[in-house]
mmCIF file of C-alpha atoms in Angstrom:
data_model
loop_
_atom_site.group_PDB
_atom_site.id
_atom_site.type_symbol
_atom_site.label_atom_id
_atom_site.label_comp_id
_atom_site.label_asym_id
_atom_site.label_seq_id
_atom_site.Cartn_x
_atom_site.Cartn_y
_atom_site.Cartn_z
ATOM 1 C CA UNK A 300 47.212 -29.088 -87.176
ATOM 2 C CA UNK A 301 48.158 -32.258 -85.314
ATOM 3 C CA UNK A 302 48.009 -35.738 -86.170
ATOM 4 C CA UNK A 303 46.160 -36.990 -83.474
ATOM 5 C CA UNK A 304 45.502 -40.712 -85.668
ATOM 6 C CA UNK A 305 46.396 -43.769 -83.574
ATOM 7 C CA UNK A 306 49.108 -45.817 -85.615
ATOM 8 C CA UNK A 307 48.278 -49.055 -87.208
ATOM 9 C CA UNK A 308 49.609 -51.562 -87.141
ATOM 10 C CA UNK A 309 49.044 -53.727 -90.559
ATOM 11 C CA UNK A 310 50.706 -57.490 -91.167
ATOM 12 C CA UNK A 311 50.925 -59.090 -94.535
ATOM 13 C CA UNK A 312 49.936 -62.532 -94.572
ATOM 14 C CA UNK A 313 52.150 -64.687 -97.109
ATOM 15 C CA UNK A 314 49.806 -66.036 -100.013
ATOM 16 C CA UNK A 315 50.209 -69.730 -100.558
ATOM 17 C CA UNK A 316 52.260 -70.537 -103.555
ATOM 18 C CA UNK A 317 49.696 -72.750 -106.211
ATOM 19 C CA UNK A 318 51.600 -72.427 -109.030
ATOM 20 C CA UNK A 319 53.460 -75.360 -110.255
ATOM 21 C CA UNK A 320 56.437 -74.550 -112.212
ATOM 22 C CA UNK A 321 58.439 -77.176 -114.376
ATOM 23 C CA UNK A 322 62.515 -75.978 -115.667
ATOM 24 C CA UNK A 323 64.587 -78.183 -117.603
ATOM 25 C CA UNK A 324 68.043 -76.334 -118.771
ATOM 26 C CA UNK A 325 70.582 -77.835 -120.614
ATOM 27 C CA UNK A 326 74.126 -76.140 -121.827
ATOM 28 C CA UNK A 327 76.930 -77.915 -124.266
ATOM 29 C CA UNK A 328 80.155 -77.599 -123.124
ATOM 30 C CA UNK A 329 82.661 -77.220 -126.543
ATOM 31 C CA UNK A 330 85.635 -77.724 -125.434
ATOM 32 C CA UNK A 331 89.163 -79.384 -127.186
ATOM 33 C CA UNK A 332 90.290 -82.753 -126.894
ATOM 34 C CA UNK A 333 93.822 -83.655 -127.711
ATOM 35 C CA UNK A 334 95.171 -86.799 -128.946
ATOM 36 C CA UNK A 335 99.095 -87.933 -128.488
ATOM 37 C CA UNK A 336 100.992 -90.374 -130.504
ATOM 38 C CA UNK A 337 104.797 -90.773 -130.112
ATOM 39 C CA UNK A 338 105.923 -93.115 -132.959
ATOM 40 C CA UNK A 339 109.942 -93.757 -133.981
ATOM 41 C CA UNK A 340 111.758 -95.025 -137.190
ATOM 42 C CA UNK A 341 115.293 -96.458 -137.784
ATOM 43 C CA UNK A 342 117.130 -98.021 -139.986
ATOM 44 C CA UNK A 343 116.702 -101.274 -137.877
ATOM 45 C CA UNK A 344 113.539 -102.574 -136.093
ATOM 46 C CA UNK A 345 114.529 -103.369 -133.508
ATOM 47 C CA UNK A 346 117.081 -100.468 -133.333
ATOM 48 C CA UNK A 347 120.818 -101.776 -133.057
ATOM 49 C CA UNK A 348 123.118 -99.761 -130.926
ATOM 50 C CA UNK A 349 124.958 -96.815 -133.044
ATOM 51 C CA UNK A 350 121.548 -96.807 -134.878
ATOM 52 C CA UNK A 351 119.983 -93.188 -135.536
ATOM 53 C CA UNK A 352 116.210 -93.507 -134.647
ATOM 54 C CA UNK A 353 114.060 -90.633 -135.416
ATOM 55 C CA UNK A 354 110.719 -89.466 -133.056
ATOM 56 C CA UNK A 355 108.074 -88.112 -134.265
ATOM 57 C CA UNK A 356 105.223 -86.479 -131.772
ATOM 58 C CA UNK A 357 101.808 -85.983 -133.431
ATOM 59 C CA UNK A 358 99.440 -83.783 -131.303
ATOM 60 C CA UNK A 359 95.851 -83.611 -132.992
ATOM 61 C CA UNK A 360 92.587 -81.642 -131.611
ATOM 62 C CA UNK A 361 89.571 -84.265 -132.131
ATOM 63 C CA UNK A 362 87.466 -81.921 -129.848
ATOM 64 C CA UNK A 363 84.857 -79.017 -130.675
ATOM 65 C CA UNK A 364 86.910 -75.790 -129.476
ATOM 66 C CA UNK A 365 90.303 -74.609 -129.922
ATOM 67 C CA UNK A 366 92.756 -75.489 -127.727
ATOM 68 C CA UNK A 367 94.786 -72.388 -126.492
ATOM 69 C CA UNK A 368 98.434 -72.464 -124.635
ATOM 70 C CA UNK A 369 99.038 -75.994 -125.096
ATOM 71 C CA UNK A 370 102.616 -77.367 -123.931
ATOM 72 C CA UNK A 371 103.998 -80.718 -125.211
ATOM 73 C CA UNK A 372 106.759 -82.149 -123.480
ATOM 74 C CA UNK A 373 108.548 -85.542 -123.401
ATOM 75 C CA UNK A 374 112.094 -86.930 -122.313
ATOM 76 C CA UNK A 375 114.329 -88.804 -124.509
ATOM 77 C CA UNK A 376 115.263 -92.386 -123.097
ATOM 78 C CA UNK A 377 118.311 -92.914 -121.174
ATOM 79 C CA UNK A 378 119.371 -95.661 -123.298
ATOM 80 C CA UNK A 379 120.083 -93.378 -126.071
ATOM 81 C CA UNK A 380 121.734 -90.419 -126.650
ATOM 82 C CA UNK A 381 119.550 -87.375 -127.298
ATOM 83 C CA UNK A 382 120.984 -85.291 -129.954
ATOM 84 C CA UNK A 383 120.542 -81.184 -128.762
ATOM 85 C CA UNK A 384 119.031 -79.338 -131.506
ATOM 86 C CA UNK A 385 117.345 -81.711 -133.622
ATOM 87 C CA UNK A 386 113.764 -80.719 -132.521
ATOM 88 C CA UNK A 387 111.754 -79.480 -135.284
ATOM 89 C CA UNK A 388 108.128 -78.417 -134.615
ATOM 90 C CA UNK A 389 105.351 -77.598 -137.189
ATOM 91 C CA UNK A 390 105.205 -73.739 -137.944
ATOM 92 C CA UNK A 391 102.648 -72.952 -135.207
ATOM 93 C CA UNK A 392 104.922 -74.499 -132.703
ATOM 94 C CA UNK A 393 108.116 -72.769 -130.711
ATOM 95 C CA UNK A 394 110.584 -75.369 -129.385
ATOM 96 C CA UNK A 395 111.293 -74.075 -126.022
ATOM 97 C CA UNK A 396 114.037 -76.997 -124.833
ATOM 98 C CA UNK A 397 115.617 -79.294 -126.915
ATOM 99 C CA UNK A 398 117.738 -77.389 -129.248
ATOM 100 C CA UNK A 399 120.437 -75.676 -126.605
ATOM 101 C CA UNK A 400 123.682 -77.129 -125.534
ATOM 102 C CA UNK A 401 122.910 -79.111 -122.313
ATOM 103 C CA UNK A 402 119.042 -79.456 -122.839
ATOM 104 C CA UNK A 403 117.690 -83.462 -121.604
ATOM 105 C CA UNK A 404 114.471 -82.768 -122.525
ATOM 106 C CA UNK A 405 112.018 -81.382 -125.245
ATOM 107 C CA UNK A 406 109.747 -79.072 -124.638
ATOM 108 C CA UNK A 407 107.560 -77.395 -127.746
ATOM 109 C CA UNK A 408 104.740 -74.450 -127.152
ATOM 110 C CA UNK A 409 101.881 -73.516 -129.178
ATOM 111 C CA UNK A 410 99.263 -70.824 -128.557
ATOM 112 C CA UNK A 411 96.445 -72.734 -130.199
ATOM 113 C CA UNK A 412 95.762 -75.603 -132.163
ATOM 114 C CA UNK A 413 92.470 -75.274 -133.588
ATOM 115 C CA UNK A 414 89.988 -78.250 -134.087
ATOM 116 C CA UNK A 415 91.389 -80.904 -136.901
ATOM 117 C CA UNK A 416 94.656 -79.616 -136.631
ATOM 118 C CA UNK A 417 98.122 -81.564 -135.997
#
């Protein structure tokens, strides 16, 4: 049997769009916020020369989320004389520079600090 049927030829008209559709999305972003303070004691204030003044670096999280591979790093004035391998950090920390023979700077490493902490 053949097809002997003419083709057709068919077109699709678009249908009007009536709808009215309203979105309104929103999304919180949690994320950590870190706080620095860099405060010094001595014996004398203001520090005399030959004095022994002490740094202390507090880092804190105020934000909503853990912070993760955060770096803290800070150079001693030139006025004084930085003494190699007096950096101390808080358990969670590793002190990267400041403890080997020749280091100028400090440099201290923690994987996270979660929110709250110091």
């Amino acid at each position: 049997m053949t097809n002997t049927a003419p083709p057709q030829r068919y077109l699709i008209q678009p249908v009007p769009f009536e709808g009215k559709y309203q979105t309104d999305a929103r999304d919180t972003l949690d994320l950590p916020s870190l706080t620095q303070a860099k405060v010094w004691n001595g014996a004398n204030d203001p520090a005399l020369p030959g004095n022994l003044i002490t740094y202390t670096i507090a880092v804190n999280n105020i934000g909503k989320e853990v912070a993760s591979d955060v770096v803290i790093t800070d150079t001693p004035d030139s006025l004084g004389e930085f003494v190699v391998g007096s950096v101390v950090a808080s358990a969670d920390g590793t002190v990267v520079l400041g403890n080997n023979p020749g280091d100028t700077s400090i440099e201290v490493e923690f994987q996270s600090l979660a929110v709250s902490a110091r």
